[in-house]
Tab-separated table of C-alpha atoms and ligand atoms in Angstrom:
chain	number	residue	atom	x	y	z
A	1	MET	CA	107.492	135.374	100.987
A	2	ALA	CA	109.973	132.731	98.953
A	3	ILE	CA	109.529	132.729	94.944
A	4	THR	CA	110.834	130.491	92.949
A	5	ILE	CA	110.928	131.322	89.463
A	6	LEU	CA	112.211	128.525	86.965
A	7	LYS	CA	112.907	130.259	83.005
A	8	GLY	CA	113.260	127.279	80.023
A	9	ALA	CA	111.617	125.095	77.817
A	10	ILE	CA	108.491	123.473	79.946
A	11	VAL	CA	107.141	120.174	79.377
A	12	SER	CA	104.930	118.970	81.647
A	13	ALA	CA	102.156	115.565	81.263
A	14	ARG	CA	98.942	117.235	81.982
A	15	SER	CA	96.650	114.177	80.991
A	16	LEU	CA	97.360	110.897	79.368
A	17	GLY	CA	98.901	111.237	76.241
A	18	LYS	CA	99.289	115.109	76.433
A	19	LEU	CA	101.978	117.513	76.748
A	20	ASP	CA	101.921	120.802	78.597
A	21	ILE	CA	104.356	122.806	76.428
A	22	THR	CA	105.708	126.624	77.215
A	23	GLU	CA	109.195	127.876	75.359
A	24	LYS	CA	110.552	130.268	76.932
A	25	GLY	CA	108.368	129.934	80.028
A	26	TYR	CA	108.545	130.600	83.419
A	27	LEU	CA	107.244	128.035	86.308
A	28	VAL	CA	106.815	129.702	89.320
A	29	ALA	CA	106.142	128.469	93.040
A	30	GLU	CA	105.588	130.100	96.008
A	31	ASN	CA	106.821	129.004	99.324
A	32	GLY	CA	106.984	125.389	97.412
A	33	VAL	CA	103.710	125.059	96.191
A	34	ILE	CA	103.596	125.837	92.096
A	35	THR	CA	101.104	128.993	91.035
A	36	GLY	CA	101.461	128.564	87.208
A	37	VAL	CA	103.463	128.640	84.370
A	38	PHE	CA	103.147	131.205	82.283
A	39	PRO	CA	104.743	132.502	78.713
A	40	VAL	CA	105.247	135.757	80.145
A	41	LEU	CA	106.238	136.474	83.535
A	42	PRO	CA	103.183	138.284	85.492
A	43	GLU	CA	103.707	141.762	86.450
A	44	HIS	CA	103.984	140.898	90.288
A	45	TYR	CA	106.824	138.527	89.933
A	46	ALA	CA	108.581	141.278	88.770
A	47	GLY	CA	112.067	142.218	90.571
A	48	ALA	CA	111.780	138.448	91.931
A	49	PRO	CA	115.557	136.590	90.956
A	50	VAL	CA	115.149	134.294	88.030
A	51	GLU	CA	117.091	130.819	87.689
A	52	ASP	CA	117.293	131.278	83.385
A	53	PHE	CA	118.215	128.136	82.051
A	54	GLY	CA	117.816	129.136	78.395
A	55	ASP	CA	116.953	126.238	76.308
A	56	ALA	CA	117.003	123.529	78.390
A	57	LEU	CA	114.066	121.291	79.331
A	58	ILE	CA	112.083	121.768	82.685
A	59	LEU	CA	110.143	118.589	82.798
A	60	GLN	CA	108.442	117.250	86.244
A	61	SER	CA	110.507	115.014	88.553
A	62	PHE	CA	109.695	111.239	88.789
A	63	ALA	CA	107.968	109.249	90.634
A	64	ASP	CA	109.182	105.329	91.420
A	65	LEU	CA	106.280	103.859	93.066
A	66	HIS	CA	108.094	100.160	93.836
A	67	LEU	CA	111.453	99.494	94.358
A	68	HIS	CA	113.403	97.800	97.256
A	69	ALA	CA	116.449	99.812	98.611
A	70	PRO	CA	118.248	96.585	100.196
A	71	GLN	CA	118.814	94.897	96.928
A	72	TYR	CA	120.473	98.208	95.485
A	73	PRO	CA	124.110	96.207	96.326
A	74	MET	CA	122.715	93.251	93.842
A	75	LEU	CA	122.088	95.221	90.526
A	76	GLY	CA	122.053	93.497	87.704
A	77	MET	CA	122.499	90.003	89.078
A	78	GLY	CA	120.705	86.919	89.023
A	79	MET	CA	119.065	87.511	85.977
A	80	ASP	CA	119.079	83.981	84.675
A	81	LEU	CA	116.414	82.839	87.706
A	82	PRO	CA	112.846	83.088	87.681
A	83	LEU	CA	111.343	85.103	90.623
A	84	LEU	CA	111.453	82.569	93.756
A	85	ASP	CA	114.878	81.098	92.955
A	86	TRP	CA	116.078	84.918	92.649
A	87	LEU	CA	114.441	85.379	95.887
A	88	ASN	CA	116.205	82.453	98.053
A	89	ALA	CA	119.469	82.922	95.791
A	90	TYR	CA	120.001	86.602	95.434
A	91	ALA	CA	117.397	89.142	97.524
A	92	PHE	CA	117.227	87.347	100.400
A	93	PRO	CA	121.189	87.101	101.262
A	94	THR	CA	121.183	90.143	99.815
A	95	GLU	CA	119.174	92.000	102.317
A	96	ALA	CA	119.755	90.297	105.278
A	97	ARG	CA	123.838	91.950	105.127
A	98	PHE	CA	121.299	95.288	106.573
A	99	ALA	CA	120.866	94.103	109.509
A	100	ASP	CA	124.254	95.921	109.908
A	101	PRO	CA	123.416	99.484	110.463
A	102	ASP	CA	126.977	100.778	109.750
A	103	TYR	CA	126.336	98.607	106.045
A	104	ALA	CA	122.984	100.055	105.713
A	105	ARG	CA	123.835	103.761	105.763
A	106	THR	CA	126.870	103.615	103.233
A	107	ILE	CA	124.705	101.932	100.799
A	108	TYR	CA	121.865	104.158	101.454
A	109	ARG	CA	123.486	107.471	101.197
A	110	GLU	CA	124.306	106.029	97.855
A	111	LEU	CA	121.423	104.992	96.983
A	112	ALA	CA	119.576	108.102	97.947
A	113	HIS	CA	121.950	110.121	95.729
A	114	GLU	CA	121.505	108.231	92.789
A	115	LEU	CA	117.259	108.953	92.845
A	116	ILE	CA	118.071	112.407	93.195
A	117	SER	CA	120.941	113.133	90.269
A	118	HIS	CA	118.744	111.014	88.071
A	119	GLY	CA	115.265	113.454	89.037
A	120	THR	CA	113.374	110.329	91.110
A	121	THR	CA	112.057	112.895	94.130
A	122	ARG	CA	108.911	110.764	95.490
A	123	VAL	CA	109.235	106.903	96.351
A	124	CYS	CA	106.907	104.536	96.997
A	125	MET	CA	109.659	101.742	98.642
A	126	PHE	CA	110.468	98.393	100.467
A	127	SER	CA	113.470	98.169	102.779
A	128	SER	CA	114.480	95.257	104.324
A	129	LEU	CA	112.681	93.588	107.734
A	130	HIS	CA	115.565	95.454	110.235
A	131	THR	CA	114.317	98.328	111.837
A	132	ASP	CA	116.497	100.425	112.288
A	133	ALA	CA	118.305	99.426	109.233
A	134	THR	CA	114.923	100.992	107.840
A	135	LEU	CA	115.046	104.138	110.065
A	136	ILE	CA	118.771	104.764	108.697
A	137	LEU	CA	117.069	104.587	105.386
A	138	MET	CA	114.414	107.258	105.818
A	139	ASP	CA	116.844	109.376	107.435
A	140	GLU	CA	118.900	109.495	104.442
A	141	LEU	CA	116.112	110.222	102.105
A	142	GLU	CA	115.239	112.560	103.749
A	143	LYS	CA	118.285	114.224	103.987
A	144	ALA	CA	118.844	113.925	100.245
A	145	GLY	CA	115.631	115.624	99.332
A	146	VAL	CA	113.506	111.997	98.412
A	147	THR	CA	109.813	112.369	99.454
A	148	GLY	CA	107.188	109.585	99.913
A	149	PHE	CA	106.693	106.102	101.339
A	150	VAL	CA	109.259	103.411	102.981
A	151	GLY	CA	107.945	100.173	104.333
A	152	LYS	CA	109.907	98.231	106.758
A	153	VAL	CA	109.007	94.334	105.009
A	154	ASN	CA	106.995	92.266	107.041
A	155	MET	CA	108.608	88.345	106.153
A	156	ASP	CA	107.572	85.813	109.093
A	157	ARG	CA	107.717	82.761	107.107
A	158	ASN	CA	109.136	80.728	103.752
A	159	ASN	CA	111.991	83.521	104.117
A	160	ALA	CA	115.751	82.116	104.855
A	161	PRO	CA	116.209	81.022	108.660
A	162	GLY	CA	119.601	81.551	110.286
A	163	VAL	CA	120.222	84.396	106.956
A	164	LEU	CA	116.480	86.752	106.656
A	165	GLU	CA	113.676	85.449	109.083
A	166	GLU	CA	111.544	87.066	112.073
A	167	THR	CA	108.740	85.276	114.206
A	168	THR	CA	105.226	86.717	114.138
A	169	GLU	CA	106.053	88.465	117.557
A	170	GLU	CA	108.971	90.003	116.304
A	171	SER	CA	107.714	91.129	113.390
A	172	LYS	CA	104.141	92.714	115.333
A	173	GLN	CA	106.738	94.194	118.010
A	174	GLU	CA	109.205	95.741	115.489
A	175	THR	CA	106.551	97.465	112.886
A	176	LEU	CA	105.406	99.153	116.142
A	177	ARG	CA	108.647	100.205	117.388
A	178	TRP	CA	109.587	101.316	113.546
A	179	LEU	CA	106.368	103.442	113.716
A	180	GLU	CA	107.373	105.218	117.315
A	181	ALA	CA	110.252	106.426	115.607
A	182	CYS	CA	108.946	107.414	112.267
A	183	GLN	CA	107.635	110.524	114.020
A	184	ASP	CA	110.983	112.057	113.777
A	185	PHE	CA	110.311	112.146	109.549
A	186	THR	CA	108.794	114.826	107.797
A	187	HIS	CA	108.875	113.961	103.954
A	188	VAL	CA	109.739	110.074	104.492
A	189	LYS	CA	106.432	108.269	106.209
A	190	PRO	CA	105.565	105.326	106.782
A	191	MET	CA	103.640	102.562	104.481
A	192	LEU	CA	102.910	98.564	106.103
A	193	THR	CA	104.864	96.249	103.154
A	194	PRO	CA	103.901	92.656	103.947
A	195	ARG	CA	106.211	91.775	101.707
A	196	PHE	CA	103.652	89.007	99.517
A	197	THR	CA	100.900	86.342	100.457
A	198	PRO	CA	103.478	83.172	101.281
A	199	SER	CA	106.084	85.360	103.280
A	200	CYS	CA	103.214	86.478	105.785
A	201	THR	CA	101.122	84.124	108.274
A	202	ASP	CA	97.514	84.305	108.822
A	203	GLU	CA	98.072	85.954	111.865
A	204	LEU	CA	100.482	88.706	110.539
A	205	MET	CA	97.864	90.025	107.720
A	206	ALA	CA	95.931	90.476	110.133
A	207	PHE	CA	97.562	91.924	112.371
A	208	LEU	CA	98.838	93.975	109.432
A	209	GLY	CA	95.285	95.514	108.338
A	210	LYS	CA	93.912	96.006	111.585
A	211	LEU	CA	96.801	98.385	112.171
A	212	ALA	CA	96.356	100.245	108.814
A	213	ALA	CA	92.823	100.574	109.435
A	214	GLU	CA	93.163	102.243	113.234
A	215	ARG	CA	96.543	104.329	112.421
A	216	ASP	CA	95.129	104.944	109.099
A	217	LEU	CA	98.598	103.775	106.769
A	218	PRO	CA	98.922	103.105	103.697
A	219	VAL	CA	99.900	99.583	102.375
A	220	GLN	CA	102.221	98.424	99.957
A	221	SER	CA	103.265	94.802	98.383
A	222	HIS	CA	103.489	92.536	95.311
A	223	LEU	CA	100.685	91.051	93.413
A	224	SER	CA	100.064	88.110	90.463
A	225	GLU	CA	103.388	88.388	89.345
A	226	ASN	CA	104.543	85.035	88.409
A	227	SER	CA	103.081	81.947	87.971
A	228	ALA	CA	104.328	80.032	90.237
A	229	GLU	CA	104.067	82.617	93.216
A	230	ILE	CA	100.033	82.350	91.822
A	231	ALA	CA	99.678	78.778	92.564
A	232	TRP	CA	102.001	78.683	95.361
A	233	VAL	CA	99.438	82.016	96.761
A	234	ARG	CA	96.234	79.291	95.768
A	235	GLN	CA	97.528	76.953	97.685
A	236	LEU	CA	97.666	78.839	100.822
A	237	HIS	CA	94.811	80.211	100.992
A	238	PRO	CA	92.507	77.526	98.768
A	239	ASP	CA	89.624	79.909	100.036
A	240	CYS	CA	90.620	82.684	97.941
A	241	ARG	CA	89.287	82.316	94.500
A	242	GLN	CA	92.397	84.714	93.420
A	243	TYR	CA	95.462	86.032	95.004
A	244	TRP	CA	93.894	89.453	95.829
A	245	GLU	CA	91.543	88.519	97.804
A	246	THR	CA	94.346	87.162	100.581
A	247	TYR	CA	94.892	90.840	100.782
A	248	ALA	CA	91.589	91.916	100.914
A	249	LYS	CA	90.382	89.189	103.091
A	250	TYR	CA	92.906	91.025	105.753
A	251	GLY	CA	92.232	94.683	105.203
A	252	LEU	CA	94.468	95.718	103.277
A	253	TRP	CA	92.701	96.386	100.332
A	254	ASN	CA	92.082	99.869	99.197
A	255	ASP	CA	92.363	103.173	97.665
A	256	ARG	CA	95.726	103.739	99.260
A	257	THR	CA	96.555	100.311	98.508
A	258	VAL	CA	99.870	100.133	96.217
A	259	MET	CA	100.444	96.794	94.231
A	260	ALA	CA	103.356	96.025	92.436
A	261	HIS	CA	103.146	93.885	89.083
A	262	CYS	CA	100.289	92.055	88.443
A	263	VAL	CA	101.179	91.185	84.873
A	264	TRP	CA	98.623	87.747	85.311
A	265	SER	CA	95.402	89.975	86.615
A	266	ASP	CA	92.549	88.788	84.575
A	267	GLU	CA	89.795	90.749	84.320
A	268	ARG	CA	88.015	90.092	87.552
A	269	GLU	CA	90.796	90.388	89.854
A	270	ARG	CA	91.891	94.021	87.163
A	271	LYS	CA	87.934	94.902	88.416
A	272	ALA	CA	88.479	94.803	92.008
A	273	MET	CA	91.806	96.748	91.502
A	274	ARG	CA	89.364	99.289	90.137
A	275	ASP	CA	86.563	99.078	92.365
A	276	ALA	CA	88.850	99.225	95.068
A	277	GLY	CA	91.134	101.868	93.611
A	278	VAL	CA	94.431	100.278	94.245
A	279	THR	CA	97.591	101.849	92.281
A	280	VAL	CA	99.118	98.746	90.026
A	281	VAL	CA	102.559	99.352	89.871
A	282	HIS	CA	103.885	98.585	86.531
A	283	CYS	CA	107.854	97.258	86.187
A	284	ALA	CA	108.731	96.102	82.946
A	285	ASP	CA	112.074	96.140	83.277
A	286	SER	CA	111.917	93.756	85.986
A	287	ASN	CA	108.962	91.420	84.631
A	288	GLN	CA	111.462	91.273	81.618
A	289	ASN	CA	114.581	90.368	83.506
A	290	ILE	CA	113.318	87.949	85.657
A	291	CYS	CA	110.633	86.557	82.959
A	292	SER	CA	107.682	86.985	84.958
A	293	GLY	CA	105.640	88.209	81.683
A	294	VAL	CA	104.745	91.421	80.050
A	295	ALA	CA	101.500	93.085	81.941
A	296	PRO	CA	98.387	94.498	79.322
A	297	VAL	CA	99.650	97.891	80.893
A	298	ARG	CA	97.537	99.150	78.083
A	299	VAL	CA	93.956	97.364	78.517
A	300	MET	CA	94.466	98.641	82.662
A	301	LEU	CA	94.615	102.149	81.087
A	302	ASN	CA	91.384	101.875	79.187
A	303	GLU	CA	89.709	99.954	81.824
A	304	GLY	CA	90.362	102.660	84.184
A	305	LEU	CA	93.047	101.215	86.746
A	306	LYS	CA	95.101	103.874	88.113
A	307	VAL	CA	98.559	102.737	87.033
A	308	ALA	CA	102.292	103.993	87.714
A	309	LEU	CA	105.842	103.017	87.148
A	310	GLY	CA	108.088	101.163	89.215
A	311	SER	CA	111.953	100.191	88.695
A	312	ASP	CA	111.735	97.618	91.202
A	313	ILE	CA	115.559	97.471	91.384
A	314	ALA	CA	116.955	94.971	91.407
A	315	GLY	CA	114.550	93.062	89.486
A	316	GLY	CA	114.913	95.897	87.721
A	317	ASP	CA	118.628	96.420	86.743
A	318	HIS	CA	118.807	100.785	87.105
A	319	LEU	CA	116.971	103.209	88.391
A	320	ASP	CA	116.796	105.525	85.753
A	321	MET	CA	113.267	106.671	85.095
A	322	PHE	CA	113.218	108.008	81.543
A	323	ASP	CA	114.764	104.332	80.872
A	324	VAL	CA	111.628	103.327	82.749
A	325	VAL	CA	109.473	105.226	80.814
A	326	ALA	CA	110.840	103.620	77.779
A	327	SER	CA	110.838	99.575	78.896
A	328	ALA	CA	107.150	100.630	79.430
A	329	ILE	CA	106.407	101.557	76.234
A	330	ARG	CA	108.257	98.644	74.636
A	331	ALA	CA	106.835	95.925	77.211
A	332	SER	CA	103.449	97.742	75.471
A	333	LYS	CA	104.973	96.988	72.115
A	334	ALA	CA	105.878	93.295	73.005
A	335	ARG	CA	101.927	92.950	74.172
A	336	ARG	CA	100.313	94.460	70.951
A	337	MET	CA	102.574	92.069	69.189
A	338	MET	CA	101.834	89.146	71.252
A	339	ASP	CA	97.828	89.797	71.041
A	340	GLY	CA	97.726	90.290	67.554
A	341	TRP	CA	98.043	94.250	67.086
A	342	GLN	CA	94.846	94.064	68.948
A	343	THR	CA	95.812	96.733	71.642
A	344	ASP	CA	97.591	99.901	71.370
A	345	PHE	CA	100.601	100.446	72.729
A	346	LEU	CA	101.807	103.690	75.124
A	347	THR	CA	102.951	106.417	72.929
A	348	VAL	CA	105.978	108.429	74.494
A	349	PRO	CA	103.459	111.008	75.739
A	350	GLU	CA	101.662	108.545	77.593
A	351	GLY	CA	104.945	106.704	79.229
A	352	TRP	CA	105.870	110.334	79.811
A	353	TYR	CA	102.541	110.587	81.660
A	354	LEU	CA	102.688	107.126	83.836
A	355	GLY	CA	106.021	107.427	84.790
A	356	THR	CA	105.274	111.374	85.933
A	357	SER	CA	101.531	112.519	87.029
A	358	ALA	CA	100.027	108.940	87.035
A	359	GLY	CA	102.951	108.356	90.103
A	360	ALA	CA	102.341	111.878	91.234
A	361	ALA	CA	98.356	110.909	91.625
A	362	TYR	CA	99.189	108.864	94.634
A	363	PHE	CA	100.592	111.815	96.583
A	364	GLY	CA	97.675	113.678	96.224
A	365	GLU	CA	99.012	115.886	93.022
A	366	GLN	CA	97.100	116.771	90.103
A	367	PRO	CA	98.688	116.424	86.897
A	368	GLY	CA	101.541	118.094	85.190
A	369	PHE	CA	102.709	121.349	87.022
A	370	ALA	CA	98.934	122.424	88.054
A	371	PRO	CA	98.621	125.455	90.594
A	372	GLY	CA	98.751	124.038	94.149
A	373	ASN	CA	101.459	121.056	93.381
A	374	PRO	CA	104.435	121.070	95.527
A	375	LEU	CA	107.447	121.896	92.934
A	376	HIS	CA	109.029	118.701	92.002
A	377	ALA	CA	111.164	119.575	88.806
A	378	ILE	CA	114.037	118.645	86.906
A	379	VAL	CA	116.137	121.142	84.515
A	380	LEU	CA	117.716	118.671	81.337
A	381	ALA	CA	120.414	119.848	79.217
A	382	ASP	CA	120.485	118.013	75.826
A	383	ASP	CA	122.744	120.301	73.833
A	384	ARG	CA	125.433	117.942	73.813
A	385	LEU	CA	123.427	115.557	71.473
A	386	PRO	CA	123.448	116.304	67.458
A	387	GLN	CA	120.812	118.021	66.014
A	388	PRO	CA	119.313	115.982	63.070
A	389	HIS	CA	117.574	119.065	62.766
A	390	PRO	CA	115.672	121.841	64.496
A	391	LEU	CA	113.452	119.993	67.212
A	392	THR	CA	110.500	120.680	68.935
A	393	PRO	CA	110.236	120.478	72.929
A	394	ALA	CA	107.885	117.148	72.245
A	395	GLU	CA	110.570	115.480	70.005
A	396	ARG	CA	113.655	116.554	72.467
A	397	LEU	CA	111.637	114.651	75.186
A	398	GLU	CA	111.184	111.915	73.124
A	399	ARG	CA	114.803	111.566	72.837
A	400	CYS	CA	115.521	112.241	75.956
A	401	VAL	CA	113.478	109.086	77.270
A	402	TYR	CA	115.142	106.933	75.263
A	403	ARG	CA	118.728	108.299	74.937
A	404	ARG	CA	121.101	107.632	78.062
A	405	GLN	CA	122.565	110.750	79.026
A	406	PRO	CA	124.903	110.850	81.598
A	407	GLY	CA	124.700	113.603	83.498
A	408	ALA	CA	121.969	115.459	81.858
A	409	VAL	CA	119.855	116.402	84.804
A	410	ARG	CA	121.475	119.492	85.577
A	411	ALA	CA	118.807	120.366	88.816
A	412	VAL	CA	116.391	118.970	90.948
A	413	TRP	CA	113.407	120.575	92.923
A	414	SER	CA	111.802	118.449	95.425
A	415	ASP	CA	108.627	119.593	97.711
A	416	GLY	CA	110.012	123.617	97.053
A	417	ARG	CA	113.382	122.692	97.349
A	418	LYS	CA	116.255	122.619	95.396
A	419	VAL	CA	118.102	119.494	96.105
A	420	PHE	CA	120.362	119.000	93.408
A	421	SER	CA	122.954	120.780	91.430
A	422	ALA	CA	125.253	119.374	88.672
A	423	GLU	CA	127.514	122.598	88.964
B	501	GUN	N1	108.046	89.285	95.260
B	501	GUN	C1	108.228	89.130	96.871
B	501	GUN	N2	109.132	89.624	97.137
B	501	GUN	C2	110.008	89.949	95.750
B	501	GUN	C3	111.142	90.860	95.539
B	501	GUN	O1	111.698	91.636	96.187
B	501	GUN	N3	111.169	91.435	94.225
B	501	GUN	C4	110.317	91.099	93.492
B	501	GUN	N4	110.752	91.442	92.152
B	501	GUN	N5	109.143	90.527	94.066
B	501	GUN	C5	108.708	89.643	94.920
B	502	FE	FE1	109.113	94.068	94.052
């Protein structure tokens, strides 16, 4: 049996707002599955090799539940445009380049490495509409050690004719061809990905809903991100009272559905998410960059919705999840100030929970380093930072969330495997 024992200052998010802390502790996994966090190494592990990281923090790795792989080359661009203009001017032309498999290979290899070296080991990710590039993306993620779900994007209307387009028939056939080829992957699985309602004909939505049911596939898309988008959806589906119903109508709305943004979801739409068990992905950077709005995350949590975080690159301008956690916290404070101090903001332990345990829950894990979870962990060295006073592990975690520290991630485990080491 393979035994992994990591020693250090172990901090994990046991529940929303609660950290479990074991200084000089031992995080143990057998065959890649966590058996526990121990202040003293249990007798029966005596003699097994221990990787001793001294005083370094041992943390859960991140789950980024919404990002667009083919937008990686345009990070930080077009940020003065609102969503629909930004899609046409930047996102669609950039995604079009992934018709070229060589280009896809180069970019996706870099992306996969950047994710792992920043401690992101689980994703729900959009590819482009290209089947071959999507398979290349899955291959590069798998090789680098990233786990989770990837979707070939479906977009058979309101796309970029001559640049980035597919007919309804092509979209269906290519989705089937892609699903066939996905069987070769172990850690990266397919997820159906209608881009958003304006991008998909009713016929295509119905096809995808049927496919999701027949093959038990999860679904990801965008919901209520921007007011012009919402008005457009209303025009396209006059029979639906609200945006979410355009997904529900076609069987794309259940407890494995992931919906990015939900900035403008009102009480009724939020109730529909809670009742169905849909996971909301809050993407604070993107929402601010392209002026979509400030999502009411605290209210969603109070109402019992499942909420995780996403970098949403390249609406978001970076994929470092420490920053994404900090941005979610800042957004909750902006919301509090806008709402007349009526709602609470997210504390650091709450933000940390959303970036780690809440995302991991989508993959069936229990919060924190719970026994039975696959080992997803990072080692973080903060010893190069000045010490204002002797810091507790919780203070150190807070500082790591806020302070950008290039190279601070020293090692990463993903699904039990050591996939990155800075040495
Ligand atoms: N809605 C439809 N496509 C996109 C996209 O690529 N990014 C964002 N942020 N929203 C979208
Ligand atoms: Fe997005």
